Coordinates of C-alpha atoms in Angstrom, one line a residue:
Chain A
M1 CA -1.8 -31.1 -34.5
K2 CA -1.2 -32.8 -31.1
E3 CA 0.4 -31.1 -28.1
I4 CA 2.4 -32.7 -25.4
V5 CA 3.2 -30.6 -22.2
V6 CA 5.9 -31.7 -19.9
I7 CA 5.3 -30.6 -16.3
S8 CA 6.3 -31.7 -12.8
G9 CA 4.7 -30.0 -9.9
K10 CA 7.9 -29.9 -8.0
G11 CA 10.8 -28.0 -9.7
G12 CA 14.1 -29.5 -10.5
T13 CA 12.9 -33.0 -11.3
G14 CA 14.4 -33.0 -14.8
K15 CA 11.5 -31.7 -16.9
T16 CA 13.7 -29.7 -19.2
S17 CA 16.4 -32.4 -19.7
I18 CA 13.6 -34.8 -20.7
T19 CA 11.9 -32.3 -22.9
G20 CA 15.2 -31.8 -24.6
C21 CA 15.4 -35.6 -25.3
F22 CA 11.9 -35.6 -26.7
A23 CA 12.8 -32.7 -28.9
A24 CA 15.8 -34.7 -30.3
L25 CA 13.7 -37.8 -30.8
A26 CA 10.6 -36.3 -32.3
E27 CA 10.0 -36.1 -36.0
N28 CA 8.4 -33.1 -37.5
A29 CA 7.8 -31.3 -34.2
I30 CA 7.8 -27.7 -33.1
L31 CA 9.0 -26.8 -29.6
A32 CA 7.9 -24.3 -27.0
D33 CA 9.3 -23.3 -23.7
C34 CA 6.5 -22.2 -21.4
D35 CA 8.6 -22.0 -18.2
V36 CA 8.8 -18.3 -18.9
D37 CA 10.0 -17.4 -15.4
A38 CA 13.1 -19.5 -15.6
A39 CA 13.4 -20.7 -19.2
D40 CA 16.2 -23.2 -19.6
L41 CA 15.3 -25.3 -22.7
H42 CA 17.2 -22.9 -25.0
M43 CA 20.4 -23.9 -23.2
L44 CA 20.1 -27.4 -24.6
L45 CA 18.7 -26.4 -28.0
A46 CA 20.8 -23.2 -28.8
P47 CA 18.0 -21.5 -30.7
E48 CA 18.9 -19.0 -33.4
I49 CA 16.4 -16.2 -33.0
I50 CA 14.6 -15.3 -36.2
S51 CA 12.2 -12.8 -34.8
R52 CA 11.5 -11.0 -31.5
T53 CA 8.1 -9.5 -30.4
D54 CA 7.4 -7.3 -27.3
F55 CA 5.0 -8.8 -24.9
I56 CA 2.7 -6.1 -23.7
S57 CA 0.1 -7.1 -21.2
G58 CA -2.0 -5.2 -18.7
H59 CA -1.3 -1.6 -17.6
E60 CA 0.6 0.1 -14.8
A61 CA -0.5 3.1 -12.9
V62 CA 1.9 6.1 -12.9
I63 CA 1.1 9.2 -10.8
R64 CA 2.1 12.6 -12.3
E65 CA 3.7 14.1 -9.2
D66 CA 3.2 17.7 -10.4
D67 CA -0.6 17.1 -10.6
C68 CA -0.9 15.1 -7.3
T69 CA -2.3 17.0 -4.4
G70 CA -1.4 14.2 -1.9
C71 CA -5.1 13.8 -0.9
G72 CA -4.5 10.1 -0.4
I73 CA -7.8 8.9 -1.9
C74 CA -5.9 6.5 -4.2
R75 CA -4.0 5.1 -1.3
K76 CA -7.2 4.5 0.6
N77 CA -8.8 2.6 -2.3
C78 CA -5.7 0.6 -3.4
K79 CA -6.3 -3.0 -2.2
F80 CA -2.7 -3.9 -2.9
D81 CA -0.9 -1.4 -0.6
A82 CA 0.9 -0.3 -3.8
I83 CA 0.8 3.5 -3.2
D84 CA 3.4 5.1 -0.9
L85 CA 3.6 8.6 0.3
T86 CA 6.8 10.5 -0.6
S87 CA 8.6 12.8 1.8
E88 CA 7.1 15.7 -0.2
G89 CA 3.6 14.5 0.7
K90 CA 2.9 13.2 -2.8
C91 CA 1.6 9.7 -3.7
R92 CA 3.7 7.3 -5.7
V93 CA 2.9 3.9 -7.1
N94 CA 5.3 1.1 -6.2
P95 CA 5.5 -0.8 -9.5
F96 CA 6.3 -4.1 -7.8
S97 CA 3.1 -4.1 -5.9
C98 CA 0.8 -2.6 -8.5
E99 CA -1.5 -5.1 -10.1
G100 CA -2.8 -2.7 -12.7
C101 CA -6.4 -2.7 -11.6
M102 CA -7.1 1.0 -12.5
V103 CA -9.0 1.8 -9.3
C104 CA -6.6 4.6 -8.4
V105 CA -7.0 6.1 -11.9
E106 CA -10.8 6.0 -11.5
V107 CA -10.9 7.6 -8.0
C108 CA -8.2 10.3 -8.4
P109 CA -10.1 13.6 -8.2
E110 CA -7.3 15.4 -10.0
K111 CA -7.1 12.9 -12.9
A112 CA -3.4 12.8 -12.1
I113 CA -2.8 9.1 -12.8
D114 CA -1.7 7.8 -16.1
F115 CA -2.3 4.2 -17.1
P116 CA 0.2 3.2 -19.8
P117 CA 0.4 -0.4 -21.2
N118 CA 2.9 -2.5 -19.5
L119 CA 5.9 -4.1 -21.4
C120 CA 6.2 -7.4 -19.5
G121 CA 8.7 -9.3 -21.6
E122 CA 9.5 -10.5 -25.0
W123 CA 8.8 -13.7 -27.0
Y124 CA 10.9 -15.2 -29.8
F125 CA 10.5 -17.4 -32.8
S126 CA 13.7 -19.4 -33.5
H127 CA 15.3 -22.2 -35.4
T128 CA 17.0 -25.1 -33.6
R129 CA 18.7 -28.2 -34.8
F130 CA 15.5 -30.1 -33.9
G131 CA 13.1 -27.8 -35.6
P132 CA 11.4 -24.4 -34.9
M133 CA 10.9 -23.2 -31.4
V134 CA 8.9 -20.5 -29.7
H135 CA 10.2 -19.2 -26.4
A136 CA 10.0 -16.1 -24.2
R137 CA 11.5 -14.1 -21.5
L138 CA 9.4 -12.5 -18.8
G139 CA 10.7 -9.2 -17.5
I140 CA 12.2 -9.2 -14.0
A141 CA 9.5 -9.0 -11.3
Q142 CA 6.7 -8.9 -13.9
E143 CA 3.2 -10.2 -13.7
N144 CA 1.1 -11.9 -16.3
S145 CA 3.3 -14.9 -16.7
G146 CA 0.1 -16.9 -17.4
K147 CA -0.7 -14.6 -20.3
L148 CA 2.8 -14.9 -21.7
V149 CA 2.5 -18.7 -21.5
S150 CA -0.8 -18.4 -23.4
T151 CA 0.9 -16.2 -26.0
V152 CA 3.8 -18.7 -26.4
R153 CA 1.4 -21.6 -26.9
R154 CA -0.8 -19.7 -29.3
E155 CA 2.1 -18.5 -31.4
A156 CA 3.6 -22.0 -31.4
A157 CA 0.3 -23.5 -32.5
A158 CA 0.0 -21.0 -35.3
K159 CA 3.5 -21.7 -36.5
A160 CA 2.8 -25.4 -36.4
E161 CA -0.1 -24.9 -38.7
E162 CA 1.9 -22.7 -41.0
L163 CA 4.9 -25.1 -41.2
K164 CA 2.7 -28.2 -41.3
K165 CA 4.1 -29.7 -38.0
D166 CA 2.0 -32.4 -36.5
L167 CA 3.4 -32.2 -32.9
L168 CA 4.0 -29.4 -30.4
I169 CA 6.3 -30.3 -27.5
V170 CA 6.0 -27.9 -24.6
D171 CA 8.4 -27.5 -21.6
G172 CA 6.0 -26.4 -18.8
P173 CA 6.6 -24.4 -15.6
P174 CA 6.7 -25.9 -12.1
G175 CA 3.8 -25.5 -9.6
I176 CA 0.1 -25.7 -10.1
G177 CA -0.8 -22.0 -10.4
C178 CA -1.6 -19.6 -13.2
P179 CA 1.3 -20.3 -15.5
V180 CA 0.7 -24.1 -15.2
I181 CA -3.0 -23.8 -15.9
A182 CA -2.2 -21.6 -18.9
S183 CA 0.2 -24.3 -20.1
I184 CA -2.0 -27.4 -19.9
T185 CA -5.6 -26.4 -20.7
G186 CA -6.6 -27.9 -24.0
A187 CA -3.4 -29.9 -24.4
S188 CA -3.5 -33.5 -25.9
L189 CA -1.3 -35.1 -23.3
L190 CA 0.7 -34.3 -20.1
V191 CA 3.9 -35.9 -19.2
V192 CA 4.6 -35.5 -15.5
V193 CA 8.2 -35.9 -14.5
T194 CA 8.6 -36.6 -10.8
E195 CA 11.2 -37.9 -8.4
P196 CA 10.9 -40.6 -5.7
T197 CA 10.8 -38.2 -2.7
I198 CA 8.0 -37.3 -0.4
S199 CA 7.9 -33.8 -1.9
G200 CA 7.9 -35.3 -5.4
K201 CA 5.0 -37.5 -4.6
H202 CA 3.1 -34.7 -2.8
D203 CA 3.5 -32.3 -5.7
M204 CA 2.7 -35.0 -8.4
K205 CA -0.6 -35.7 -6.6
R206 CA -1.6 -32.0 -6.8
V207 CA -0.6 -31.8 -10.5
L208 CA -2.6 -34.9 -11.3
Q209 CA -5.6 -33.4 -9.6
L210 CA -5.1 -30.4 -11.8
A211 CA -4.9 -32.5 -14.9
K212 CA -8.2 -34.2 -13.9
H213 CA -9.8 -30.9 -13.2
F214 CA -9.0 -29.7 -16.8
S215 CA -9.6 -33.2 -18.3
V216 CA -6.2 -33.6 -19.8
P217 CA -4.8 -37.2 -19.9
A218 CA -1.5 -37.6 -18.1
L219 CA 1.5 -40.0 -18.0
V220 CA 4.1 -40.2 -15.3
I221 CA 7.9 -40.7 -15.5
V222 CA 9.9 -41.2 -12.3
N223 CA 13.3 -39.7 -12.7
K224 CA 16.3 -40.8 -10.4
W225 CA 14.0 -43.7 -9.4
D226 CA 16.9 -45.7 -7.8
I227 CA 17.4 -43.0 -5.1
N228 CA 14.4 -44.6 -3.4
P229 CA 12.9 -47.7 -5.1
E230 CA 10.1 -48.1 -2.5
M231 CA 9.0 -44.5 -3.0
T232 CA 9.1 -45.1 -6.8
A233 CA 6.7 -48.0 -6.4
E234 CA 4.5 -45.9 -4.2
I235 CA 4.5 -43.0 -6.7
E236 CA 3.6 -45.3 -9.5
K237 CA 0.7 -46.7 -7.5
E238 CA -0.4 -43.2 -6.6
S239 CA -0.3 -42.1 -10.2
L240 CA -2.6 -44.9 -11.2
L241 CA -5.0 -43.9 -8.5
G242 CA -4.8 -40.3 -9.9
G243 CA -5.7 -41.6 -13.3
A244 CA -2.2 -41.4 -14.9
H245 CA -0.2 -44.3 -16.3
P246 CA 3.4 -44.6 -15.1
I247 CA 5.4 -45.2 -18.4
G248 CA 8.9 -45.3 -17.3
R249 CA 11.7 -45.0 -14.8
I250 CA 15.0 -43.2 -15.3
P251 CA 17.9 -44.0 -13.0
Y252 CA 20.1 -41.4 -11.5
D253 CA 22.8 -40.7 -14.0
R254 CA 25.4 -37.9 -13.9
A255 CA 25.3 -38.0 -17.8
F256 CA 22.3 -35.6 -17.6
T257 CA 24.4 -33.0 -15.8
V258 CA 27.4 -33.6 -18.2
A259 CA 25.1 -33.2 -21.2
Q260 CA 23.7 -30.0 -19.8
I261 CA 27.2 -28.6 -19.2
N262 CA 28.0 -29.5 -22.8
G263 CA 24.9 -27.8 -24.0
R264 CA 23.5 -31.0 -25.5
T265 CA 20.5 -33.3 -24.9
L266 CA 21.3 -36.6 -23.2
V267 CA 20.5 -38.6 -26.4
E268 CA 23.2 -36.7 -28.2
E269 CA 25.7 -36.9 -25.3
T270 CA 25.9 -40.6 -24.8
T271 CA 24.7 -44.0 -25.9
G272 CA 23.8 -47.3 -24.3
A273 CA 21.1 -48.3 -21.8
V274 CA 20.3 -44.8 -20.5
V275 CA 19.5 -43.6 -24.0
E276 CA 17.6 -46.8 -25.0
N277 CA 15.4 -46.3 -21.9
I278 CA 14.5 -42.8 -22.9
I279 CA 13.7 -43.9 -26.5
T280 CA 11.4 -46.6 -25.1
I281 CA 9.7 -44.0 -23.0
W282 CA 9.3 -41.7 -25.9
E283 CA 7.8 -44.5 -28.0
K284 CA 5.2 -45.0 -25.3
V285 CA 4.4 -41.3 -25.3
C286 CA 3.9 -41.4 -29.1
R287 CA 1.7 -44.5 -28.9
K288 CA -0.5 -42.8 -26.3
L289 CA -0.9 -39.8 -28.6
K290 CA -2.4 -41.9 -31.4
Chain B
M1 CA 15.4 -10.9 11.3
R2 CA 13.6 -12.3 8.3
I3 CA 15.6 -14.4 5.9
A4 CA 13.9 -15.3 2.6
V5 CA 15.2 -18.4 0.9
A6 CA 14.6 -18.2 -2.9
S7 CA 15.9 -19.4 -6.2
G8 CA 15.2 -18.8 -9.9
K9 CA 15.2 -22.5 -10.7
G10 CA 13.0 -25.0 -8.9
G11 CA 14.3 -28.0 -7.2
T12 CA 17.7 -26.5 -6.2
G13 CA 17.2 -27.0 -2.5
K14 CA 15.3 -24.0 -1.2
T15 CA 13.2 -26.0 1.3
T16 CA 16.3 -28.0 2.3
V17 CA 18.2 -24.9 3.2
A18 CA 15.2 -23.1 4.9
V19 CA 14.5 -26.2 7.0
A20 CA 18.2 -26.6 7.9
I21 CA 18.4 -23.0 9.1
A22 CA 15.2 -23.4 11.2
M23 CA 16.3 -26.7 12.7
A24 CA 20.0 -25.7 13.4
A25 CA 18.9 -22.6 15.3
T26 CA 18.7 -22.9 19.0
E27 CA 16.4 -19.9 19.5
P28 CA 12.6 -19.7 18.7
V29 CA 12.1 -19.4 15.0
M30 CA 9.2 -18.9 12.6
Y31 CA 9.1 -20.9 9.4
A32 CA 6.9 -19.4 6.8
D33 CA 6.1 -21.5 3.8
C34 CA 5.3 -19.1 0.9
D35 CA 5.7 -21.7 -1.8
V36 CA 1.9 -22.0 -1.7
E37 CA 1.6 -23.9 -5.0
E38 CA 3.8 -26.7 -3.7
P39 CA 4.4 -26.2 0.1
N40 CA 6.8 -28.9 1.2
G41 CA 8.4 -27.5 4.4
S42 CA 6.0 -29.4 6.6
I43 CA 7.1 -32.7 5.1
F44 CA 10.5 -32.2 6.8
L45 CA 9.5 -30.1 9.9
K46 CA 6.5 -32.3 10.7
P47 CA 4.7 -29.7 12.7
E48 CA 1.7 -30.4 15.0
V49 CA -1.0 -28.3 13.3
Y50 CA -3.3 -26.5 15.8
E51 CA -5.2 -24.3 13.4
I52 CA -6.3 -24.4 9.8
K53 CA -8.0 -21.3 8.2
K54 CA -9.4 -20.8 4.8
V55 CA -8.0 -18.0 2.7
L56 CA -11.0 -15.9 1.6
V57 CA -10.8 -13.3 -1.1
D58 CA -13.6 -10.9 -1.9
V59 CA -15.4 -11.5 -5.2
P60 CA -18.3 -9.5 -6.5
V61 CA -22.0 -10.5 -6.2
I62 CA -24.4 -8.9 -8.5
D63 CA -27.8 -7.8 -7.3
E64 CA -29.8 -8.5 -10.4
E65 CA -32.8 -6.5 -9.2
K66 CA -30.7 -3.3 -9.0
C67 CA -28.4 -4.1 -12.0
T68 CA -29.3 -2.1 -15.1
S69 CA -27.0 -4.2 -17.4
C70 CA -25.1 -1.1 -18.3
G71 CA -21.8 -3.1 -18.6
K72 CA -19.6 -0.5 -16.9
C73 CA -18.2 -3.0 -14.4
A74 CA -17.2 -5.5 -17.1
R75 CA -15.6 -2.7 -19.2
F76 CA -13.7 -1.5 -16.1
C77 CA -12.4 -4.9 -14.9
Q78 CA -8.8 -5.3 -16.0
F79 CA -8.8 -9.0 -15.3
N80 CA -11.8 -10.1 -17.4
A81 CA -13.5 -11.4 -14.3
L82 CA -16.8 -9.9 -15.3
V83 CA -18.5 -10.4 -18.7
S84 CA -21.6 -8.6 -19.7
L85 CA -23.5 -9.1 -23.0
G86 CA -26.3 -6.6 -22.4
T87 CA -27.2 -8.7 -19.4
P88 CA -26.3 -8.6 -15.7
P89 CA -22.6 -9.6 -15.7
L90 CA -21.4 -13.1 -15.3
V91 CA -18.7 -13.3 -12.6
F92 CA -15.6 -15.5 -13.0
P93 CA -14.4 -15.6 -9.4
E94 CA -11.1 -17.3 -10.1
L95 CA -10.0 -14.4 -12.3
C96 CA -11.0 -11.7 -9.7
H97 CA -8.1 -9.8 -8.1
S98 CA -10.5 -8.3 -5.5
C99 CA -9.5 -4.7 -6.4
G100 CA -13.0 -3.4 -5.7
G101 CA -13.2 -1.4 -9.0
C102 CA -16.4 -2.9 -10.3
A103 CA -18.3 -1.7 -7.2
I104 CA -16.8 1.8 -7.5
V105 CA -17.9 2.3 -11.1
C106 CA -21.3 0.6 -10.7
P107 CA -23.9 3.5 -11.0
A108 CA -26.7 1.3 -9.6
D109 CA -25.0 0.2 -6.4
A110 CA -25.7 -3.3 -7.4
I111 CA -22.4 -4.9 -6.4
S112 CA -21.6 -6.4 -3.0
W113 CA -18.9 -8.8 -1.9
K114 CA -18.7 -12.4 -0.7
G115 CA -15.7 -14.4 0.5
N116 CA -14.4 -16.9 -2.0
S117 CA -12.0 -19.6 -0.7
I118 CA -8.8 -19.9 -2.8
G119 CA -6.6 -21.8 -0.3
E120 CA -5.8 -22.4 3.3
I121 CA -3.3 -21.4 6.0
S122 CA -2.2 -23.9 8.6
L123 CA -0.4 -23.0 11.8
G124 CA 1.7 -25.5 13.8
K125 CA 4.6 -26.1 16.1
A126 CA 7.6 -28.2 15.4
D127 CA 10.8 -29.3 17.2
G128 CA 9.1 -29.4 20.6
G129 CA 7.4 -26.0 20.1
R130 CA 10.6 -24.0 19.3
V131 CA 9.7 -23.8 15.6
S132 CA 6.4 -22.1 14.7
V133 CA 5.3 -23.1 11.3
V134 CA 2.9 -21.2 9.0
Q135 CA 2.1 -22.7 5.7
G136 CA -0.1 -21.5 2.8
K137 CA -1.6 -23.8 0.3
L138 CA -3.3 -22.8 -2.9
D139 CA -6.4 -24.8 -3.8
V140 CA -5.9 -27.1 -6.9
G141 CA -7.4 -25.1 -9.8
G142 CA -6.7 -21.8 -8.0
V143 CA -4.9 -19.3 -10.1
L144 CA -3.8 -16.5 -7.8
A145 CA -1.0 -17.3 -5.4
P146 CA -0.2 -13.8 -4.1
P147 CA -3.3 -13.4 -1.8
V148 CA -2.4 -16.7 -0.1
I149 CA 1.1 -15.6 0.2
R150 CA 0.0 -12.3 1.8
Q151 CA -2.0 -14.3 4.4
V152 CA 1.1 -16.3 5.2
K153 CA 3.2 -13.1 5.6
S154 CA 0.7 -11.6 8.0
H155 CA 1.7 -14.3 10.5
I156 CA 5.4 -13.4 10.3
P157 CA 6.5 -11.5 13.5
H158 CA 8.6 -8.4 13.3
D159 CA 11.0 -9.6 16.0
G160 CA 13.0 -12.7 16.3
L161 CA 14.2 -15.0 13.6
S162 CA 12.0 -16.0 10.7
V163 CA 12.8 -18.1 7.6
I164 CA 10.6 -17.6 4.5
D165 CA 10.5 -20.5 2.0
C166 CA 9.7 -18.8 -1.3
P167 CA 8.3 -20.1 -4.5
P168 CA 10.7 -20.6 -7.5
G169 CA 10.9 -18.1 -10.4
T170 CA 11.2 -14.3 -10.6
S171 CA 7.6 -13.2 -11.1
C172 CA 4.8 -11.9 -8.8
P173 CA 4.6 -14.8 -6.3
V174 CA 8.4 -14.5 -5.6
I175 CA 8.3 -10.7 -5.3
E176 CA 5.3 -11.0 -2.9
S177 CA 7.2 -13.6 -0.8
I178 CA 10.6 -11.8 -0.4
G179 CA 9.0 -8.3 -0.2
E180 CA 9.5 -7.5 3.5
A181 CA 12.5 -9.8 4.2
D182 CA 15.7 -8.3 5.6
Y183 CA 18.0 -10.7 3.6
V184 CA 17.7 -13.1 0.8
L185 CA 19.6 -16.4 0.3
L186 CA 19.5 -17.6 -3.3
V187 CA 19.9 -21.3 -3.6
T188 CA 21.4 -22.7 -6.8
E189 CA 23.1 -25.7 -8.2
P190 CA 26.4 -25.7 -10.2
T191 CA 25.0 -26.4 -13.6
P192 CA 24.2 -24.2 -16.6
F193 CA 20.5 -24.2 -15.8
G194 CA 21.3 -23.3 -12.2
L195 CA 23.6 -20.5 -13.2
H196 CA 21.2 -19.1 -15.8
D197 CA 18.3 -18.9 -13.4
L198 CA 20.6 -17.6 -10.6
K199 CA 21.4 -14.6 -12.8
L200 CA 17.7 -13.9 -13.2
A201 CA 17.2 -14.2 -9.4
V202 CA 20.2 -11.9 -8.8
E203 CA 18.7 -9.3 -11.2
T204 CA 15.5 -9.5 -9.3
V205 CA 16.9 -9.0 -5.8
R206 CA 19.1 -6.2 -7.1
E207 CA 16.1 -4.5 -8.6
L208 CA 14.4 -4.8 -5.3
G209 CA 17.5 -3.4 -3.6
M210 CA 17.8 -6.3 -1.1
P211 CA 21.0 -7.7 0.4
F212 CA 21.6 -11.3 -0.5
A213 CA 24.1 -14.2 -0.7
V214 CA 24.2 -17.4 -2.6
V215 CA 24.0 -21.0 -1.4
I216 CA 25.4 -23.7 -3.8
N217 CA 23.7 -27.0 -3.3
R218 CA 25.5 -30.2 -4.6
F219 CA 28.5 -27.9 -5.3
D220 CA 30.8 -30.8 -6.3
E221 CA 28.4 -32.3 -8.8
G222 CA 28.5 -29.9 -11.7
D223 CA 30.9 -27.3 -13.0
L224 CA 32.5 -24.1 -11.7
G225 CA 30.3 -21.6 -13.6
V226 CA 28.3 -20.5 -10.5
E227 CA 31.4 -19.9 -8.4
D228 CA 33.2 -18.0 -11.2
Y229 CA 30.0 -15.8 -11.7
C230 CA 29.8 -15.1 -7.9
G231 CA 33.5 -14.1 -7.9
E232 CA 33.1 -11.8 -10.9
E233 CA 30.0 -10.2 -9.5
N234 CA 31.4 -10.0 -6.0
I235 CA 28.6 -12.0 -4.5
L236 CA 29.1 -13.7 -1.2
I237 CA 28.8 -17.5 -1.2
M238 CA 27.3 -18.2 2.2
V239 CA 27.7 -22.0 2.1
K240 CA 28.4 -24.8 -0.2
I241 CA 26.6 -28.1 0.4
P242 CA 28.2 -31.2 -0.9
H243 CA 26.4 -33.8 -3.0
R244 CA 26.0 -37.1 -1.1
R245 CA 23.9 -39.9 -2.4
A246 CA 23.0 -40.7 1.2
M247 CA 21.6 -37.1 1.5
A248 CA 19.4 -37.7 -1.6
E249 CA 18.1 -40.9 0.0
T250 CA 17.5 -39.2 3.4
Y251 CA 15.7 -36.4 1.7
S252 CA 13.5 -38.8 -0.3
R253 CA 12.2 -40.2 3.0
G254 CA 11.5 -36.7 4.5
G255 CA 14.8 -36.4 6.4
T256 CA 16.5 -33.0 6.7
L257 CA 19.9 -31.9 5.6
L258 CA 21.0 -32.0 9.2
D259 CA 20.0 -35.7 9.3
G260 CA 21.8 -36.5 6.0
I261 CA 25.0 -34.5 6.6
P262 CA 25.2 -33.8 10.4
E263 CA 28.4 -31.9 10.2
M264 CA 26.5 -29.1 8.4
R265 CA 24.6 -28.2 11.6
E266 CA 27.2 -25.8 13.0
I267 CA 27.5 -24.0 9.7
F268 CA 23.7 -23.5 9.4
K269 CA 23.5 -22.5 13.1
D270 CA 25.9 -19.6 12.3
I271 CA 24.1 -18.3 9.2
P272 CA 21.6 -16.0 10.9
R273 CA 24.5 -14.4 12.9
I274 CA 26.7 -14.0 9.8
I275 CA 23.8 -12.3 8.0
E276 CA 23.1 -10.0 11.0
R277 CA 26.7 -8.9 11.2
G278 CA 26.7 -8.3 7.4
I279 CA 23.6 -6.2 7.6
E280 CA 24.9 -4.2 10.6
E281 CA 28.2 -3.5 8.8
K282 CA 26.3 -1.9 5.9

């Protein structure tokens, strides 16, 4: 099975709209949304959820107030300033700051700190009109989004095997940090969607360095290229220098927004040159995979 | 007053809004770029950088003479940063959260610490010195954004006006960035994706109990879903920014919103005062 991951560095360049088009054009593919922080692909693909699974990862420290003597040893040892003193002189863990390292549990002389597993979110297996899909929702203000991304990819790969799918198409997260790294390691091919702005160029360069670091081949698409044709040319030159082939330009087109409002992919929404262009880009992606 | 500019969805215009507030103000202001995976504020503010510092986090060093290969450290580590197979442990520094736990449980006192660089902080001045700029940048291949964000935050003064440019999303880097702000502006766009991610962002700031308002970017380009939602939820819409192709072009060259749509300057100048009044009334 081959795996394509669509990423961007900078957010809002059109990753999900383009992933949606790829999903519509692909044959015998399974889909995965790894942008677990702000998952949007389901809004184009309207998945019908077949099964839900809790995502439990890491632990969270919880102090039993009745057993706490307020000695403050936990506070002193917490490297994340995650333990506050209550007005009653007891220690209390701030769950937003706690990283689940277990140091407080270890050092508490009263053994007054519990360490239950943390329910961080949920992942789903679904059907869409373009094939099966694995997606997830990270709980609000939760950690471990990288691990949830890994779970989504692993489950999608397992389903691909089971359902004899030969392609996995992944909508990746923005940025270059832990969720992105979890999305791209070991993938067959990255498709980097960028825009012709200084920020777009800056962020694409960082993402291509990351691709190189993890030895994943990458292709580049410049979306809304006609906003700044000179910058588009610069980005394409820059992508070659970064070891990635520019494979297409997509002009600014409000049809993307209209399609999104109608809950459809662009290739379902309209016809003509804009769609032909996307099909050509998709064919290039497929050729590169072979 | 510290205003955090955040959004669920990426690319909605967080940096555009944060830069516009900093540039429209007439008083001294601190611009803190906490979007350390992709810091872009400096592209528009063009600060003169006077200092660059490495962000070092402590990672364990094993003294193999003292180590008895008992494996306690590796079993304790919640982040799999230490692996021991009946040998002195191997350290994976990029996974280490620097919690100090391994050294606490080591019975042989075999663990000490060294600084591992995961990113850098740059300090600069823009707009003739009026705008102080602190930017964090995570190294490529670096995993943990929060320690870099904490370093950026340590430069934010308690007094005066500060604008914090946050990363997108709703998970740990965002929480770290908006943590000690007085007010949050959530930037969105009037599309189904924008609305969906705005709802997540609203849940997040409500969970944190922070006062907030919404900024709608390119408000005339999509549908009315975001405005209807804000109405139903009784959320203040601080400002609506029109879509102008000229603005997109100006932005692409590193121009600010105030360059692209000059008539927005007065509105952005007022935002800190409107927020201040709002907070005082509560």
